[in-house]
Coordinates of C-alpha atoms in Angstrom, one line a residue:
I1 CA -9.0 2.3 -3.0
Q2 CA -9.4 4.4 -6.0
P3 CA -12.5 3.6 -8.1
H4 CA -9.7 3.6 -11.3
F5 CA -8.1 0.5 -9.4
F6 CA -11.3 -1.1 -9.6
F7 CA -12.2 -0.3 -13.2
N8 CA -8.6 -1.5 -14.3
T9 CA -9.1 -4.7 -12.6
L10 CA -12.4 -5.3 -14.0
N11 CA -10.9 -4.5 -17.5
N12 CA -8.1 -7.0 -16.7
L13 CA -10.6 -9.7 -15.7
Y14 CA -12.2 -9.2 -19.1
A15 CA -9.2 -9.8 -20.9
L16 CA -8.2 -12.7 -19.2
S17 CA -11.7 -14.4 -19.5
L18 CA -11.3 -13.8 -23.2
E19 CA -8.0 -16.1 -23.3
S20 CA -9.7 -18.6 -20.8
S21 CA -6.9 -17.7 -18.5
D22 CA -6.3 -19.8 -15.6
K23 CA -5.8 -16.7 -13.4
V24 CA -9.5 -15.5 -13.7
P25 CA -10.8 -17.4 -10.4
D26 CA -7.6 -16.0 -8.5
V27 CA -8.3 -12.5 -9.4
I28 CA -11.8 -12.7 -8.9
I29 CA -11.5 -14.0 -5.2
K30 CA -8.6 -11.4 -4.6
L31 CA -10.7 -8.4 -5.4
S32 CA -13.6 -10.3 -3.6
N33 CA -11.3 -10.2 -0.4
L34 CA -10.4 -6.5 -1.1
M35 CA -13.9 -5.2 -1.2
E36 CA -15.1 -7.6 1.7
Y37 CA -12.2 -6.0 3.9
V38 CA -13.0 -2.7 2.9
L39 CA -17.1 -3.1 3.1
Y40 CA -17.4 -5.5 6.0
D41 CA -14.1 -6.2 8.0
I42 CA -13.0 -2.7 8.7
N43 CA -16.5 -1.8 9.6
E44 CA -15.6 1.8 11.1
S45 CA -13.0 0.4 13.5
K46 CA -10.2 2.9 14.5
F47 CA -7.8 0.0 15.1
V48 CA -7.5 -3.4 13.1
P49 CA -4.7 -6.2 13.4
L50 CA -1.7 -5.2 11.2
I51 CA -1.6 -8.6 9.8
N52 CA -5.1 -8.0 8.4
E53 CA -3.8 -5.1 6.6
I54 CA -0.7 -7.1 5.3
N55 CA -3.1 -9.5 3.6
Y56 CA -5.2 -6.7 2.3
I57 CA -1.9 -5.2 0.8
Q58 CA -0.7 -8.3 -0.6
N59 CA -4.1 -9.1 -2.3
Y60 CA -3.8 -5.5 -3.8
I61 CA -0.4 -6.1 -5.1
E62 CA -1.4 -9.6 -6.6
I63 CA -4.1 -7.9 -8.6
E64 CA -1.6 -4.9 -9.4
K65 CA 0.8 -7.3 -10.9
L66 CA -1.6 -8.1 -13.9
R67 CA -1.2 -4.5 -15.1
F68 CA 2.6 -4.1 -14.5
E69 CA 4.2 -7.3 -15.7
N70 CA 7.6 -6.4 -15.1
V71 CA 7.3 -5.7 -11.0
E72 CA 9.1 -7.2 -8.1
V73 CA 7.3 -6.6 -4.7
T74 CA 8.6 -7.5 -1.4
I75 CA 7.3 -7.2 2.2
N76 CA 9.5 -7.7 5.2
L77 CA 8.5 -8.0 8.8
E78 CA 11.4 -7.3 10.7
S79 CA 9.6 -8.1 14.2
D80 CA 6.7 -10.0 15.8
I81 CA 3.8 -8.3 14.5
D82 CA 0.9 -10.5 16.1
N83 CA -0.6 -8.0 18.4
I84 CA -0.1 -4.8 16.7
K85 CA -2.9 -2.8 15.5
V86 CA -3.0 0.3 13.1
P87 CA -5.5 2.5 11.7
P88 CA -7.2 0.5 8.7
L89 CA -5.8 1.4 5.3
L90 CA -3.5 3.6 6.5
F91 CA -0.7 2.4 4.3
I92 CA -2.5 1.6 1.2
S93 CA -2.6 5.1 -0.7
L94 CA 1.4 4.9 -0.4
I95 CA 1.6 1.5 -2.0
E96 CA -0.9 2.8 -4.6
N97 CA 1.4 5.7 -5.3
A98 CA 4.6 3.5 -5.8
F99 CA 2.7 1.6 -8.6
K100 CA 1.4 4.7 -10.3
H101 CA 4.9 6.6 -10.2
G102 CA 7.5 3.9 -10.0
G103 CA 9.5 2.1 -12.9
A104 CA 9.3 3.4 -16.3
N105 CA 8.5 2.1 -19.5
N106 CA 11.1 -0.9 -20.2
E107 CA 12.5 -0.5 -16.3
K108 CA 11.5 -3.2 -13.9
L109 CA 9.3 -1.7 -11.1
K110 CA 10.7 -2.4 -7.6
I111 CA 9.0 -1.9 -4.3
K112 CA 10.2 -2.9 -1.0
I113 CA 7.8 -2.5 1.8
N114 CA 9.3 -2.9 5.6
F115 CA 7.3 -3.2 9.0
R116 CA 9.4 -3.0 11.9
A117 CA 8.1 -3.0 15.4
T118 CA 10.1 -1.4 18.8
K119 CA 8.8 -1.7 22.5
S120 CA 6.7 1.4 21.8
E121 CA 6.4 2.1 18.1
L122 CA 5.5 0.7 14.5
E123 CA 7.9 1.8 11.6
F124 CA 6.8 1.3 7.8
E125 CA 8.9 2.1 5.2
I126 CA 8.1 1.7 1.0
I127 CA 10.9 2.2 -1.3
N128 CA 10.2 2.3 -4.8
N129 CA 12.1 3.0 -8.0
F130 CA 11.4 5.9 -10.3
V131 CA 12.8 7.7 -13.0
I132 CA 14.3 11.3 -12.2
S133 CA 14.5 12.4 -15.5
R134 CA 10.5 12.3 -15.8
P135 CA 9.0 16.1 -15.8
V136 CA 7.5 17.0 -12.4
K137 CA 3.8 17.4 -12.7
S138 CA 2.8 20.4 -10.9
K139 CA -0.7 19.0 -10.1
K140 CA -0.3 17.0 -6.7
G141 CA -2.2 13.7 -5.8
I142 CA -3.9 13.5 -2.5
G143 CA -2.7 10.1 -1.6
L144 CA 0.3 11.5 0.8
S145 CA -1.4 14.5 1.7
N146 CA -4.7 12.3 3.0
T147 CA -2.2 10.1 5.1
K148 CA -0.6 13.2 6.5
K149 CA -4.0 14.4 7.6
R150 CA -5.2 11.0 8.9
L151 CA -1.9 11.0 11.0
K152 CA -2.4 14.3 12.3
L153 CA -6.0 13.2 13.4
I154 CA -5.4 10.1 14.8
Y155 CA -1.8 10.9 16.5
K156 CA -2.1 14.4 16.9
S157 CA 2.0 15.2 16.5
N158 CA 3.3 12.1 18.0
F159 CA 4.2 10.3 14.9
I160 CA 6.7 10.7 11.9
I161 CA 6.5 11.0 8.3
K162 CA 9.4 11.3 5.9
Q163 CA 10.1 11.5 2.3
M164 CA 13.0 11.3 0.6
I165 CA 14.9 10.6 -2.6
K166 CA 17.8 8.8 -3.0
F167 CA 19.5 8.0 -6.2
N168 CA 16.5 6.7 -8.4
F169 CA 14.6 5.4 -5.4
Y170 CA 11.6 7.2 -3.8
I171 CA 11.2 6.5 0.1
I172 CA 8.8 7.1 2.7
K173 CA 9.0 6.5 6.1
I174 CA 6.2 6.5 8.8
Q175 CA 6.4 5.9 12.5
I176 CA 3.4 6.0 14.7
P177 CA 3.0 4.6 18.5
L178 CA 1.9 1.2 19.1
Y179 CA -1.9 1.0 19.5
N180 CA -2.5 0.7 23.4
E181 CA -6.2 -0.5 24.2
D182 CA -5.9 0.7 27.9

Protein backbone atom coordinates (compact mmCIF):
# COMPACT_ATOMS: atom_id res chain seq x y z
CA ILE A 1 0.00 0.00 0.00
CA GLN A 2 1.35 3.35 -0.99
CA PRO A 3 1.94 5.94 1.77
CA HIS A 4 0.11 8.33 -0.55
CA PHE A 5 -3.03 6.22 -0.10
CA PHE A 6 -2.81 6.56 3.70
CA PHE A 7 -2.23 10.29 3.37
CA ASN A 8 -5.30 10.68 1.14
CA THR A 9 -7.39 8.54 3.47
CA LEU A 10 -6.42 10.64 6.49
CA ASN A 11 -7.30 13.82 4.56
CA ASN A 12 -10.65 12.32 3.61
CA LEU A 13 -11.26 11.37 7.23
CA TYR A 14 -10.44 14.90 8.31
CA ALA A 15 -12.91 16.34 5.79
CA LEU A 16 -15.60 13.88 6.90
CA SER A 17 -14.99 14.72 10.56
CA LEU A 18 -15.46 18.43 9.82
CA GLU A 19 -18.84 17.57 8.34
CA SER A 20 -19.60 15.35 11.35
CA SER A 21 -20.27 12.61 8.83
CA ASP A 22 -21.67 9.28 9.94
CA LYS A 23 -19.06 7.67 7.65
CA VAL A 24 -16.12 8.51 9.94
CA PRO A 25 -16.31 5.44 12.23
CA ASP A 26 -16.70 3.09 9.25
CA VAL A 27 -13.71 4.57 7.43
CA ILE A 28 -11.58 4.43 10.57
CA ILE A 29 -12.34 0.75 11.13
CA LYS A 30 -11.67 -0.10 7.47
CA LEU A 31 -8.34 1.72 7.58
CA SER A 32 -7.53 -0.02 10.86
CA ASN A 33 -8.35 -3.40 9.29
CA LEU A 34 -6.07 -2.64 6.34
CA MET A 35 -3.21 -1.67 8.61
CA GLU A 36 -3.74 -4.68 10.90
CA TYR A 37 -3.67 -7.05 7.93
CA VAL A 38 -0.45 -5.56 6.53
CA LEU A 39 1.31 -5.23 9.89
CA TYR A 40 0.21 -8.38 11.71
CA ASP A 41 -1.99 -10.82 9.81
CA ILE A 42 0.24 -11.62 6.86
CA ASN A 43 3.26 -11.66 9.18
CA GLU A 44 5.81 -12.78 6.59
CA SER A 45 3.59 -15.65 5.48
CA LYS A 46 4.45 -16.98 2.06
CA PHE A 47 0.78 -17.76 1.40
CA VAL A 48 -2.47 -16.58 2.95
CA PRO A 49 -6.12 -17.56 2.44
CA LEU A 50 -7.55 -15.95 -0.68
CA ILE A 51 -10.66 -14.94 1.27
CA ASN A 52 -8.45 -12.79 3.54
CA GLU A 53 -6.98 -11.09 0.49
CA ILE A 54 -10.45 -10.45 -0.88
CA ASN A 55 -11.57 -8.93 2.44
CA TYR A 56 -8.50 -6.70 2.34
CA ILE A 57 -9.29 -5.68 -1.24
CA GLN A 58 -12.90 -4.89 -0.30
CA ASN A 59 -11.81 -2.65 2.58
CA TYR A 60 -9.38 -0.89 0.24
CA ILE A 61 -12.12 -0.36 -2.36
CA GLU A 62 -14.56 1.07 0.21
CA ILE A 63 -11.98 3.63 1.29
CA GLU A 64 -11.11 4.54 -2.31
CA LYS A 65 -14.79 5.16 -3.02
CA LEU A 66 -14.48 8.23 -0.79
CA ARG A 67 -12.11 9.76 -3.33
CA PHE A 68 -13.93 8.57 -6.43
CA GLU A 69 -17.58 9.51 -6.11
CA ASN A 70 -18.57 8.08 -9.46
CA VAL A 71 -17.22 4.53 -9.21
CA GLU A 72 -18.65 1.06 -9.68
CA VAL A 73 -16.64 -1.97 -8.55
CA THR A 74 -17.72 -5.58 -8.81
CA ILE A 75 -15.90 -8.63 -7.50
CA ASN A 76 -16.89 -11.98 -8.96
CA LEU A 77 -15.96 -15.29 -7.41
CA GLU A 78 -16.59 -17.87 -10.10
CA SER A 79 -15.68 -20.92 -8.04
CA ASP A 80 -15.17 -22.22 -4.53
CA ILE A 81 -12.23 -20.38 -2.95
CA ASP A 82 -12.42 -21.72 0.61
CA ASN A 83 -9.13 -23.64 0.56
CA ILE A 84 -7.14 -21.47 -1.84
CA LYS A 85 -4.02 -19.69 -0.65
CA VAL A 86 -2.11 -16.97 -2.47
CA PRO A 87 0.95 -14.81 -1.86
CA PRO A 88 -0.08 -11.88 0.37
CA LEU A 89 -0.80 -8.54 -1.30
CA LEU A 90 -0.25 -9.97 -4.79
CA PHE A 91 -3.26 -8.28 -6.41
CA ILE A 92 -3.51 -4.95 -4.58
CA SER A 93 -1.10 -2.94 -6.74
CA LEU A 94 -3.16 -3.86 -9.81
CA ILE A 95 -6.29 -2.65 -8.06
CA GLU A 96 -4.52 0.55 -7.00
CA ASN A 97 -3.55 1.08 -10.66
CA ALA A 98 -7.15 0.62 -11.78
CA PHE A 99 -8.22 3.45 -9.49
CA LYS A 100 -5.23 5.59 -10.41
CA HIS A 101 -5.48 5.26 -14.19
CA GLY A 102 -9.14 4.41 -14.73
CA GLY A 103 -12.05 6.63 -15.58
CA ALA A 104 -11.90 10.30 -16.50
CA ASN A 105 -13.17 13.61 -15.17
CA ASN A 106 -16.90 13.08 -15.64
CA GLU A 107 -16.83 9.45 -16.68
CA LYS A 108 -17.90 6.75 -14.28
CA LEU A 109 -14.96 4.61 -13.18
CA LYS A 110 -15.84 0.95 -13.66
CA ILE A 111 -13.69 -1.82 -12.24
CA LYS A 112 -14.46 -5.52 -12.49
CA ILE A 113 -12.41 -8.09 -10.57
CA ASN A 114 -12.78 -11.80 -11.30
CA PHE A 115 -11.39 -14.80 -9.43
CA ARG A 116 -11.80 -18.28 -10.84
CA ALA A 117 -10.19 -21.50 -9.67
CA THR A 118 -9.77 -24.62 -11.72
CA LYS A 119 -8.38 -27.90 -10.41
CA SER A 120 -4.82 -26.72 -10.84
CA GLU A 121 -4.76 -22.93 -11.05
CA LEU A 122 -6.20 -19.63 -9.94
CA GLU A 123 -7.17 -17.06 -12.54
CA PHE A 124 -7.33 -13.40 -11.57
CA GLU A 125 -8.61 -10.73 -13.93
CA ILE A 126 -9.07 -7.01 -13.46
CA ILE A 127 -10.80 -4.83 -16.02
CA ASN A 128 -11.14 -1.06 -15.79
CA ASN A 129 -12.25 1.63 -18.14
CA PHE A 130 -9.85 4.39 -19.12
CA VAL A 131 -9.55 7.16 -21.67
CA ILE A 132 -7.45 6.16 -24.68
CA SER A 133 -7.02 9.76 -25.84
CA ARG A 134 -5.01 10.68 -22.74
CA PRO A 135 -1.34 11.22 -23.56
CA VAL A 136 0.77 8.26 -22.57
CA LYS A 137 3.32 9.18 -19.94
CA SER A 138 6.85 8.04 -20.61
CA LYS A 139 7.43 7.55 -16.89
CA LYS A 140 6.26 4.10 -15.89
CA GLY A 141 4.94 3.12 -12.49
CA ILE A 142 6.31 0.25 -10.48
CA GLY A 143 3.12 -1.61 -9.54
CA LEU A 144 2.87 -3.89 -12.56
CA SER A 145 6.62 -4.48 -12.84
CA ASN A 146 6.82 -5.35 -9.12
CA THR A 147 3.93 -7.78 -9.53
CA LYS A 148 5.75 -9.46 -12.42
CA LYS A 149 8.97 -9.70 -10.39
CA ARG A 150 7.11 -11.23 -7.44
CA LEU A 151 5.44 -13.77 -9.71
CA LYS A 152 8.84 -14.78 -11.13
CA LEU A 153 10.35 -15.11 -7.65
CA ILE A 154 7.48 -17.21 -6.33
CA TYR A 155 6.47 -19.26 -9.37
CA LYS A 156 9.64 -19.17 -11.55
CA SER A 157 8.15 -19.52 -15.05
CA ASN A 158 5.03 -21.36 -13.93
CA PHE A 159 2.60 -18.44 -14.27
CA ILE A 160 0.99 -16.31 -16.94
CA ILE A 161 0.42 -12.56 -16.86
CA LYS A 162 -1.18 -10.74 -19.77
CA GLN A 163 -2.17 -7.15 -20.23
CA MET A 164 -4.29 -5.85 -23.08
CA ILE A 165 -6.52 -3.03 -24.20
CA LYS A 166 -9.95 -3.73 -25.65
CA PHE A 167 -11.92 -0.68 -26.68
CA ASN A 168 -11.76 1.63 -23.63
CA PHE A 169 -10.92 -1.13 -21.17
CA TYR A 170 -7.57 -2.09 -19.73
CA ILE A 171 -7.36 -5.77 -18.79
CA ILE A 172 -4.80 -7.69 -16.77
CA LYS A 173 -5.02 -11.46 -16.38
CA ILE A 174 -2.91 -13.60 -14.09
CA GLN A 175 -2.86 -17.38 -13.88
CA ILE A 176 -0.97 -19.01 -11.03
CA PRO A 177 -0.80 -22.59 -9.83
CA LEU A 178 -2.86 -23.44 -6.80
CA TYR A 179 -0.82 -23.49 -3.63
CA ASN A 180 -0.12 -26.98 -2.42
CA GLU A 181 1.18 -27.43 1.13
CA ASP A 182 2.74 -30.82 0.30
